[in-house]
mmCIF file of C-alpha atoms in Angstrom:
data_model
loop_
_atom_site.group_PDB
_atom_site.id
_atom_site.type_symbol
_atom_site.label_atom_id
_atom_site.label_comp_id
_atom_site.label_asym_id
_atom_site.label_seq_id
_atom_site.Cartn_x
_atom_site.Cartn_y
_atom_site.Cartn_z
ATOM 1 C CA UNK A 1 33.499 2.939 -17.699
ATOM 2 C CA UNK A 2 32.140 3.956 -21.011
ATOM 3 C CA UNK A 3 35.003 5.658 -23.685
ATOM 4 C CA UNK A 4 33.942 7.433 -26.656
ATOM 5 C CA UNK A 5 36.874 8.204 -29.261
ATOM 6 C CA UNK A 6 35.989 11.868 -30.445
ATOM 7 C CA UNK A 7 37.749 11.596 -33.959
ATOM 8 C CA UNK A 8 35.258 9.550 -35.685
ATOM 9 C CA UNK A 9 37.925 7.542 -37.713
ATOM 10 C CA UNK A 10 37.933 3.616 -37.950
ATOM 11 C CA UNK A 11 41.839 3.377 -37.521
ATOM 12 C CA UNK A 12 41.973 5.427 -34.526
ATOM 13 C CA UNK A 13 39.384 3.486 -32.585
ATOM 14 C CA UNK A 14 40.618 0.198 -34.054
ATOM 15 C CA UNK A 15 43.885 1.242 -32.354
ATOM 16 C CA UNK A 16 42.943 2.805 -29.364
ATOM 17 C CA UNK A 17 40.786 0.523 -27.643
ATOM 18 C CA UNK A 18 43.326 -2.455 -27.523
ATOM 19 C CA UNK A 19 46.024 -0.131 -26.354
ATOM 20 C CA UNK A 20 43.900 1.147 -23.749
ATOM 21 C CA UNK A 21 43.007 -2.608 -22.320
ATOM 22 C CA UNK A 22 46.810 -3.304 -22.737
ATOM 23 C CA UNK A 23 47.692 -0.724 -20.352
ATOM 24 C CA UNK A 24 44.898 -1.507 -17.884
ATOM 25 C CA UNK A 25 46.183 -5.023 -17.449
ATOM 26 C CA UNK A 26 49.418 -3.761 -16.380
ATOM 27 C CA UNK A 27 47.953 -2.150 -13.323
ATOM 28 C CA UNK A 28 48.229 -3.810 -9.864
ATOM 29 C CA UNK A 29 45.543 -6.020 -8.783
ATOM 30 C CA UNK A 30 43.686 -6.280 -12.105
ATOM 31 C CA UNK A 31 42.839 -9.754 -13.035
ATOM 32 C CA UNK A 32 41.133 -9.100 -16.545
ATOM 33 C CA UNK A 33 39.954 -6.180 -18.841
ATOM 34 C CA UNK A 34 37.669 -6.275 -21.694
ATOM 35 C CA UNK A 35 35.237 -3.981 -23.589
ATOM 36 C CA UNK A 36 31.737 -4.360 -25.254
ATOM 37 C CA UNK A 37 29.515 -1.896 -27.088
ATOM 38 C CA UNK A 38 26.486 -2.377 -25.154
ATOM 39 C CA UNK A 39 26.953 -4.025 -21.598
ATOM 40 C CA UNK A 40 24.122 -6.354 -20.246
ATOM 41 C CA UNK A 41 21.186 -5.255 -18.454
ATOM 42 C CA UNK A 42 20.513 -1.655 -19.973
ATOM 43 C CA UNK A 43 18.528 -3.022 -23.022
ATOM 44 C CA UNK A 44 20.713 -1.004 -25.864
ATOM 45 C CA UNK A 45 21.972 -3.998 -27.523
ATOM 46 C CA UNK A 46 21.622 -4.022 -31.496
ATOM 47 C CA UNK A 47 19.485 -6.744 -33.346
ATOM 48 C CA UNK A 48 20.649 -8.387 -36.534
ATOM 49 C CA UNK A 49 19.321 -11.082 -38.683
ATOM 50 C CA UNK A 50 21.259 -14.151 -38.360
ATOM 51 C CA UNK A 51 21.346 -17.382 -40.450
ATOM 52 C CA UNK A 52 23.358 -20.616 -39.840
ATOM 53 C CA UNK A 53 25.052 -21.768 -42.951
ATOM 54 C CA UNK A 54 22.372 -23.731 -44.836
ATOM 55 C CA UNK A 55 20.009 -23.380 -41.909
ATOM 56 C CA UNK A 56 17.620 -21.336 -39.771
ATOM 57 C CA UNK A 57 17.395 -17.619 -39.869
ATOM 58 C CA UNK A 58 16.528 -15.528 -36.559
ATOM 59 C CA UNK A 59 16.821 -11.830 -35.300
ATOM 60 C CA UNK A 60 19.508 -12.140 -32.500
ATOM 61 C CA UNK A 61 21.230 -9.696 -30.200
ATOM 62 C CA UNK A 62 24.478 -8.777 -31.564
ATOM 63 C CA UNK A 63 27.365 -7.380 -29.401
ATOM 64 C CA UNK A 64 30.942 -6.239 -30.486
ATOM 65 C CA UNK A 65 33.563 -7.207 -27.835
ATOM 66 C CA UNK A 66 37.238 -7.201 -27.318
ATOM 67 C CA UNK A 67 39.379 -10.081 -26.032
ATOM 68 C CA UNK A 68 39.173 -10.307 -22.065
ATOM 69 C CA UNK A 69 35.439 -9.407 -21.923
ATOM 70 C CA UNK A 70 34.233 -12.503 -20.655
ATOM 71 C CA UNK A 71 36.786 -12.844 -18.068
ATOM 72 C CA UNK A 72 36.297 -9.594 -16.858
ATOM 73 C CA UNK A 73 32.448 -10.292 -16.654
ATOM 74 C CA UNK A 74 32.822 -13.676 -15.339
ATOM 75 C CA UNK A 75 30.963 -15.061 -18.026
ATOM 76 C CA UNK A 76 31.458 -18.972 -18.178
ATOM 77 C CA UNK A 77 32.799 -20.348 -21.363
ATOM 78 C CA UNK A 78 30.737 -23.603 -22.010
ATOM 79 C CA UNK A 79 32.375 -24.843 -25.060
ATOM 80 C CA UNK A 80 35.331 -23.978 -27.103
ATOM 81 C CA UNK A 81 37.419 -20.930 -26.281
ATOM 82 C CA UNK A 82 37.413 -17.344 -25.576
ATOM 83 C CA UNK A 83 38.300 -14.475 -27.752
ATOM 84 C CA UNK A 84 41.880 -13.809 -28.262
ATOM 85 C CA UNK A 85 43.842 -10.979 -29.845
ATOM 86 C CA UNK A 86 44.876 -12.657 -33.060
ATOM 87 C CA UNK A 87 41.226 -13.515 -33.871
ATOM 88 C CA UNK A 88 40.900 -9.777 -34.465
ATOM 89 C CA UNK A 89 43.216 -10.221 -37.431
ATOM 90 C CA UNK A 90 41.287 -13.438 -38.905
ATOM 91 C CA UNK A 91 40.046 -13.207 -42.554
ATOM 92 C CA UNK A 92 36.705 -14.850 -41.313
ATOM 93 C CA UNK A 93 36.156 -13.055 -37.944
ATOM 94 C CA UNK A 94 35.757 -15.281 -34.826
ATOM 95 C CA UNK A 95 32.446 -15.134 -32.908
ATOM 96 C CA UNK A 96 31.087 -16.607 -29.897
ATOM 97 C CA UNK A 97 27.458 -17.432 -29.032
ATOM 98 C CA UNK A 98 25.342 -17.909 -26.012
ATOM 99 C CA UNK A 99 23.637 -20.840 -24.953
ATOM 100 C CA UNK A 100 20.220 -19.423 -25.913
ATOM 101 C CA UNK A 101 21.745 -18.852 -29.548
ATOM 102 C CA UNK A 102 22.693 -22.930 -29.535
ATOM 103 C CA UNK A 103 19.025 -23.603 -28.716
ATOM 104 C CA UNK A 104 17.426 -21.067 -31.267
ATOM 105 C CA UNK A 105 19.731 -21.593 -34.223
ATOM 106 C CA UNK A 106 21.366 -24.790 -33.871
ATOM 107 C CA UNK A 107 18.519 -26.518 -32.164
ATOM 108 C CA UNK A 108 20.970 -28.070 -29.656
ATOM 109 C CA UNK A 109 23.315 -29.512 -32.490
ATOM 110 C CA UNK A 110 27.114 -28.839 -32.957
ATOM 111 C CA UNK A 111 28.129 -25.460 -33.085
ATOM 112 C CA UNK A 112 32.081 -25.302 -32.903
ATOM 113 C CA UNK A 113 33.438 -24.355 -36.469
ATOM 114 C CA UNK A 114 30.165 -23.576 -37.919
ATOM 115 C CA UNK A 115 29.579 -20.365 -39.878
ATOM 116 C CA UNK A 116 26.959 -17.577 -39.237
ATOM 117 C CA UNK A 117 25.804 -14.917 -41.588
ATOM 118 C CA UNK A 118 25.025 -11.801 -39.615
ATOM 119 C CA UNK A 119 23.941 -8.461 -40.401
ATOM 120 C CA UNK A 120 24.692 -7.461 -43.781
ATOM 121 C CA UNK A 121 24.615 -10.320 -46.493
ATOM 122 C CA UNK A 122 27.879 -11.939 -46.913
ATOM 123 C CA UNK A 123 28.892 -10.782 -43.472
ATOM 124 C CA UNK A 124 30.089 -14.556 -42.240
ATOM 125 C CA UNK A 125 31.650 -15.281 -38.754
ATOM 126 C CA UNK A 126 32.930 -18.680 -37.498
ATOM 127 C CA UNK A 127 31.870 -19.852 -34.115
ATOM 128 C CA UNK A 128 34.592 -20.433 -31.663
ATOM 129 C CA UNK A 129 33.101 -20.985 -28.413
ATOM 130 C CA UNK A 130 29.746 -20.694 -26.407
ATOM 131 C CA UNK A 131 29.152 -18.772 -23.119
ATOM 132 C CA UNK A 132 26.819 -18.479 -20.744
ATOM 133 C CA UNK A 133 23.458 -16.447 -21.103
ATOM 134 C CA UNK A 134 23.481 -12.877 -19.976
ATOM 135 C CA UNK A 135 20.252 -10.719 -19.671
ATOM 136 C CA UNK A 136 20.503 -7.705 -22.027
ATOM 137 C CA UNK A 137 17.149 -6.277 -21.385
ATOM 138 C CA UNK A 138 17.173 -6.071 -17.658
ATOM 139 C CA UNK A 139 17.383 -8.318 -14.612
ATOM 140 C CA UNK A 140 13.759 -9.461 -15.043
ATOM 141 C CA UNK A 141 13.938 -10.154 -18.771
ATOM 142 C CA UNK A 142 14.765 -13.726 -20.199
ATOM 143 C CA UNK A 143 18.134 -14.502 -21.824
ATOM 144 C CA UNK A 144 17.805 -14.114 -25.804
ATOM 145 C CA UNK A 145 20.030 -15.514 -28.343
ATOM 146 C CA UNK A 146 23.071 -13.538 -28.754
ATOM 147 C CA UNK A 147 26.253 -13.475 -30.783
ATOM 148 C CA UNK A 148 29.390 -11.771 -29.886
ATOM 149 C CA UNK A 149 31.671 -10.592 -32.749
ATOM 150 C CA UNK A 150 35.056 -8.812 -32.388
ATOM 151 C CA UNK A 151 34.880 -5.120 -32.331
ATOM 152 C CA UNK A 152 35.404 -3.578 -35.810
ATOM 153 C CA UNK A 153 34.453 0.108 -36.061
ATOM 154 C CA UNK A 154 32.076 0.492 -39.485
ATOM 155 C CA UNK A 155 30.394 3.455 -41.097
ATOM 156 C CA UNK A 156 27.108 2.721 -38.922
ATOM 157 C CA UNK A 157 28.927 2.759 -35.568
ATOM 158 C CA UNK A 158 31.128 5.803 -36.498
ATOM 159 C CA UNK A 159 27.918 7.563 -37.654
ATOM 160 C CA UNK A 160 26.396 6.509 -34.132
ATOM 161 C CA UNK A 161 29.428 7.782 -32.371
ATOM 162 C CA UNK A 162 29.282 4.606 -30.381
ATOM 163 C CA UNK A 163 31.897 4.062 -28.034
ATOM 164 C CA UNK A 164 32.586 1.048 -25.791
ATOM 165 C CA UNK A 165 32.351 0.174 -22.045
ATOM 166 C CA UNK A 166 35.394 -0.969 -20.343
ATOM 167 C CA UNK A 167 35.270 -3.702 -17.900
ATOM 168 C CA UNK A 168 37.826 -4.285 -15.256
ATOM 169 C CA UNK A 169 37.844 -7.330 -12.867
ATOM 170 C CA UNK A 170 40.190 -7.180 -9.668
ATOM 171 C CA UNK A 171 41.396 -9.615 -7.374
ATOM 172 C CA UNK A 172 40.326 -7.509 -4.478
ATOM 173 C CA UNK A 173 39.992 -4.044 -3.281
ATOM 174 C CA UNK A 174 42.127 -1.893 -5.600
ATOM 175 C CA UNK A 175 42.133 1.754 -4.130
ATOM 176 C CA UNK A 176 42.970 4.314 -6.699
ATOM 177 C CA UNK A 177 42.091 1.910 -9.651
ATOM 178 C CA UNK A 178 39.225 3.979 -10.718
ATOM 179 C CA UNK A 179 41.383 7.175 -11.229
ATOM 180 C CA UNK A 180 44.143 5.195 -12.852
ATOM 181 C CA UNK A 181 41.793 3.848 -15.321
ATOM 182 C CA UNK A 182 40.593 7.192 -16.127
ATOM 183 C CA UNK A 183 43.960 8.782 -16.624
ATOM 184 C CA UNK A 184 44.892 5.906 -18.722
ATOM 185 C CA UNK A 185 41.762 6.421 -21.069
ATOM 186 C CA UNK A 186 42.985 10.371 -21.694
ATOM 187 C CA UNK A 187 46.539 9.757 -21.580
ATOM 188 C CA UNK A 188 46.849 7.466 -24.900
ATOM 189 C CA UNK A 189 45.732 8.117 -28.196
ATOM 190 C CA UNK A 190 43.199 10.740 -29.585
ATOM 191 C CA UNK A 191 41.016 13.072 -27.395
ATOM 192 C CA UNK A 192 38.157 11.111 -25.821
ATOM 193 C CA UNK A 193 35.136 11.358 -23.691
ATOM 194 C CA UNK A 194 35.176 9.217 -20.674
ATOM 195 C CA UNK A 195 32.407 8.506 -18.424
ATOM 196 C CA UNK A 196 32.416 7.915 -14.768
ATOM 197 C CA UNK A 197 33.802 4.667 -13.306
ATOM 198 C CA UNK A 198 31.140 2.624 -11.507
ATOM 199 C CA UNK A 199 31.768 -0.670 -9.411
ATOM 200 C CA UNK A 200 29.590 -3.605 -10.673
ATOM 201 C CA UNK A 201 27.365 -3.408 -7.617
ATOM 202 C CA UNK A 202 26.425 0.072 -8.271
ATOM 203 C CA UNK A 203 25.826 -0.769 -12.095
ATOM 204 C CA UNK A 204 23.436 -3.659 -10.804
ATOM 205 C CA UNK A 205 21.982 -1.637 -8.059
ATOM 206 C CA UNK A 206 20.940 1.119 -10.657
ATOM 207 C CA UNK A 207 19.118 -1.665 -12.738
ATOM 208 C CA UNK A 208 17.211 -3.046 -9.954
ATOM 209 C CA UNK A 209 16.385 0.088 -8.238
ATOM 210 C CA UNK A 210 12.604 0.371 -8.936
ATOM 211 C CA UNK A 211 12.050 -3.414 -8.288
ATOM 212 C CA UNK A 212 14.073 -3.039 -4.832
ATOM 213 C CA UNK A 213 11.811 -0.113 -3.764
ATOM 214 C CA UNK A 214 8.580 -2.312 -4.646
ATOM 215 C CA UNK A 215 10.280 -5.049 -2.730
ATOM 216 C CA UNK A 216 10.831 -2.914 0.439
ATOM 217 C CA UNK A 217 7.164 -1.424 0.293
ATOM 218 C CA UNK A 218 5.557 -5.111 -0.195
ATOM 219 C CA UNK A 219 7.669 -6.468 2.626
ATOM 220 C CA UNK A 220 6.687 -3.740 4.965
ATOM 221 C CA UNK A 221 2.908 -4.249 3.937
ATOM 222 C CA UNK A 222 3.205 -8.046 4.408
ATOM 223 C CA UNK A 223 5.109 -7.737 7.708
ATOM 224 C CA UNK A 224 2.274 -5.284 8.927
ATOM 225 C CA UNK A 225 -0.226 -7.866 7.522
ATOM 226 C CA UNK A 226 1.464 -10.594 9.377
ATOM 227 C CA UNK A 227 1.616 -8.542 12.803
ATOM 228 C CA UNK A 228 -2.250 -7.776 12.640
ATOM 229 C CA UNK A 229 -2.655 -11.276 11.916
ATOM 230 C CA UNK A 230 -0.662 -12.492 14.948
ATOM 231 C CA UNK A 231 -2.303 -9.987 17.115
ATOM 232 C CA UNK A 232 -5.733 -11.125 16.019
ATOM 233 C CA UNK A 233 -4.989 -14.737 16.790
ATOM 234 C CA UNK A 234 -3.287 -14.174 19.894
ATOM 235 C CA UNK A 235 -6.208 -12.172 21.021
ATOM 236 C CA UNK A 236 -8.838 -14.364 19.907
ATOM 237 C CA UNK A 237 -7.488 -17.317 21.316
ATOM 238 C CA UNK A 238 -6.823 -16.095 24.702
ATOM 239 C CA UNK A 239 -9.953 -14.778 24.897
ATOM 240 C CA UNK A 240 -11.491 -18.281 24.135
ATOM 241 C CA UNK A 241 -9.271 -20.005 26.543
ATOM 242 C CA UNK A 242 -10.031 -17.459 29.298
ATOM 243 C CA UNK A 243 -13.522 -18.165 28.982
ATOM 244 C CA UNK A 244 -12.998 -21.793 29.890
ATOM 245 C CA UNK A 245 -11.293 -21.407 32.964
ATOM 246 C CA UNK A 246 -14.526 -22.344 34.917
ATOM 247 C CA UNK A 247 -14.325 -25.565 32.805
ATOM 248 C CA UNK A 248 -10.585 -25.878 33.642
ATOM 249 C CA UNK A 249 -11.760 -25.616 37.525
ATOM 250 C CA UNK A 250 -14.055 -28.395 37.091
ATOM 251 C CA UNK A 251 -11.584 -30.758 35.528
ATOM 252 C CA UNK A 252 -9.096 -30.090 38.108
ATOM 253 C CA UNK A 253 -11.733 -30.703 40.676
ATOM 254 C CA UNK A 254 -12.419 -34.093 39.402
ATOM 255 C CA UNK A 255 -8.695 -35.148 39.517
ATOM 256 C CA UNK A 256 -7.440 -34.049 36.053
ATOM 257 C CA UNK A 257 -3.839 -33.319 36.038
ATOM 258 C CA UNK A 258 -2.310 -29.829 34.739
ATOM 259 C CA UNK A 259 -0.672 -31.354 31.788
ATOM 260 C CA UNK A 260 -3.691 -33.018 30.845
ATOM 261 C CA UNK A 261 -6.021 -30.045 30.998
ATOM 262 C CA UNK A 262 -3.458 -28.044 29.200
ATOM 263 C CA UNK A 263 -3.049 -30.378 26.402
ATOM 264 C CA UNK A 264 -6.713 -30.670 26.037
ATOM 265 C CA UNK A 265 -7.293 -26.879 25.840
ATOM 266 C CA UNK A 266 -4.377 -26.562 23.454
ATOM 267 C CA UNK A 267 -5.808 -29.447 21.140
ATOM 268 C CA UNK A 268 -9.274 -27.840 20.958
ATOM 269 C CA UNK A 269 -7.729 -24.388 20.265
ATOM 270 C CA UNK A 270 -5.510 -25.946 17.488
ATOM 271 C CA UNK A 271 -8.515 -26.997 15.447
ATOM 272 C CA UNK A 272 -9.891 -23.564 14.291
ATOM 273 C CA UNK A 273 -6.234 -22.279 13.900
ATOM 274 C CA UNK A 274 -5.282 -25.237 11.531
ATOM 275 C CA UNK A 275 -8.513 -24.629 9.661
ATOM 276 C CA UNK A 276 -7.819 -21.081 9.468
ATOM 277 C CA UNK A 277 -4.310 -21.654 8.081
ATOM 278 C CA UNK A 278 -5.601 -23.837 5.390
ATOM 279 C CA UNK A 279 -8.136 -21.682 4.362
ATOM 280 C CA UNK A 280 -5.586 -18.770 4.437
ATOM 281 C CA UNK A 281 -3.289 -20.505 2.065
ATOM 282 C CA UNK A 282 -5.771 -21.363 -0.477
ATOM 283 C CA UNK A 283 -6.658 -17.741 -0.689
ATOM 284 C CA UNK A 284 -3.191 -16.752 -0.732
ATOM 285 C CA UNK A 285 -2.695 -19.026 -3.824
ATOM 286 C CA UNK A 286 -5.496 -17.038 -5.356
ATOM 287 C CA UNK A 287 -4.506 -13.601 -4.178
ATOM 288 C CA UNK A 288 -0.609 -13.549 -4.660
ATOM 289 C CA UNK A 289 -1.098 -13.867 -8.470
ATOM 290 C CA UNK A 290 -2.236 -10.380 -8.654
ATOM 291 C CA UNK A 291 1.467 -9.414 -7.478
ATOM 292 C CA UNK A 292 3.037 -11.892 -9.822
ATOM 293 C CA UNK A 293 4.700 -9.041 -11.911
ATOM 294 C CA UNK A 294 6.406 -7.570 -8.801
ATOM 295 C CA UNK A 295 8.293 -10.997 -8.210
ATOM 296 C CA UNK A 296 11.416 -11.650 -9.140
ATOM 297 C CA UNK A 297 13.144 -15.060 -9.161
ATOM 298 C CA UNK A 298 10.480 -16.585 -7.347
ATOM 299 C CA UNK A 299 6.648 -17.505 -8.057
ATOM 300 C CA UNK A 300 3.377 -16.562 -6.389
ATOM 301 C CA UNK A 301 3.148 -20.070 -4.963
ATOM 302 C CA UNK A 302 6.653 -20.197 -3.525
ATOM 303 C CA UNK A 303 6.298 -23.093 -0.958
ATOM 304 C CA UNK A 304 8.969 -21.976 1.537
ATOM 305 C CA UNK A 305 7.208 -18.556 1.951
ATOM 306 C CA UNK A 306 3.826 -20.275 2.576
ATOM 307 C CA UNK A 307 5.255 -22.785 4.644
ATOM 308 C CA UNK A 308 6.991 -20.049 6.950
ATOM 309 C CA UNK A 309 3.721 -17.873 7.147
ATOM 310 C CA UNK A 310 1.603 -20.983 8.131
ATOM 311 C CA UNK A 311 4.184 -22.304 10.640
ATOM 312 C CA UNK A 312 4.399 -18.740 12.335
ATOM 313 C CA UNK A 313 0.642 -18.634 12.548
ATOM 314 C CA UNK A 314 0.278 -22.168 13.881
ATOM 315 C CA UNK A 315 3.167 -21.617 16.737
ATOM 316 C CA UNK A 316 1.214 -18.089 17.404
ATOM 317 C CA UNK A 317 -2.124 -19.879 17.736
ATOM 318 C CA UNK A 318 -0.536 -22.684 19.768
ATOM 319 C CA UNK A 319 1.108 -20.221 22.106
ATOM 320 C CA UNK A 320 -2.079 -18.042 22.601
ATOM 321 C CA UNK A 321 -3.901 -21.331 23.810
ATOM 322 C CA UNK A 322 -0.898 -22.801 25.846
ATOM 323 C CA UNK A 323 -0.132 -19.629 28.073
ATOM 324 C CA UNK A 324 -3.451 -18.902 29.473
ATOM 325 C CA UNK A 325 -4.431 -22.568 29.774
ATOM 326 C CA UNK A 326 -1.223 -23.151 31.699
ATOM 327 C CA UNK A 327 -1.624 -19.912 34.064
ATOM 328 C CA UNK A 328 -5.241 -21.272 34.493
ATOM 329 C CA UNK A 329 -4.202 -24.877 35.415
ATOM 330 C CA UNK A 330 -1.765 -23.603 38.242
ATOM 331 C CA UNK A 331 -4.993 -21.874 39.830
ATOM 332 C CA UNK A 332 -6.589 -23.495 42.786
ATOM 333 C CA UNK A 333 -9.866 -25.381 41.538
ATOM 334 C CA UNK A 334 -12.053 -23.537 43.984
ATOM 335 C CA UNK A 335 -10.653 -19.959 42.720
ATOM 336 C CA UNK A 336 -11.234 -21.337 39.157
ATOM 337 C CA UNK A 337 -14.894 -22.382 39.964
ATOM 338 C CA UNK A 338 -15.718 -19.049 41.459
ATOM 339 C CA UNK A 339 -14.095 -17.206 38.388
ATOM 340 C CA UNK A 340 -16.840 -15.453 36.173
#
């Protein structure tokens, strides 16, 4: 839930948000509550020049948070500790960085206790912890180096009328909590603008709506293509085996057992099926590169997908040969020899 304090006063904002979080934490079922200026996935985070004390300089994502944010989001603490209320009053502000920042700024070296100069010259913060990476620019983006600093209203944030997004984690279903959180936001402190309360699943759903629609469309097209392929394999293989009915009758007349006849027919029919599957996989490896931009958390050469389709087509081809061969092997040899 986004909350903006309408009086553009740094003192009012500094007091309002911690008081709101303290009140929300007293509600039944609330496990953790925190706040951030720009939550992940929406791509609205600030970028600031950041330099390690006496070290490398880089442009990194800078987010302002209040204690409880990482606990509410479920972001793991990899090193050190999370932000506490007493850190808001430190002379040198505390800060946390993500794992990408460790790689980019510290080259994997020690980070706890080190100082960063971020934003304006002389604006130093001290690293007290390392957290897991999050994706600021959407689900399909890579995690970038990020520094989390305590929320401190400044002239820049006041000019932008920038509020905070309140994040609440519950222990389970909490009916009525949304209304209680909204009431709490409007009942304390100055006049505020409160956005609607959204569940985390709804928030994520809005971010992946377009990729999800693409996935459904591609899934339907893929299923249709697979069905057409199966129908083609079944039809052609069944027709090819049916044309060998006379051959089956000859083999049966010379003493071949039904199992031997069926096995031979299935083996003969499996050869073109296997060749077709191999060629098809080769073509798929080339063709799927076209849809690479539509894929999420998978590759165009995903072995599980290719193996599943190959096995499905192989089974279809085998059944298409086995069913008519078995049917023909049960027919009296004289009847089979007359069939034309």
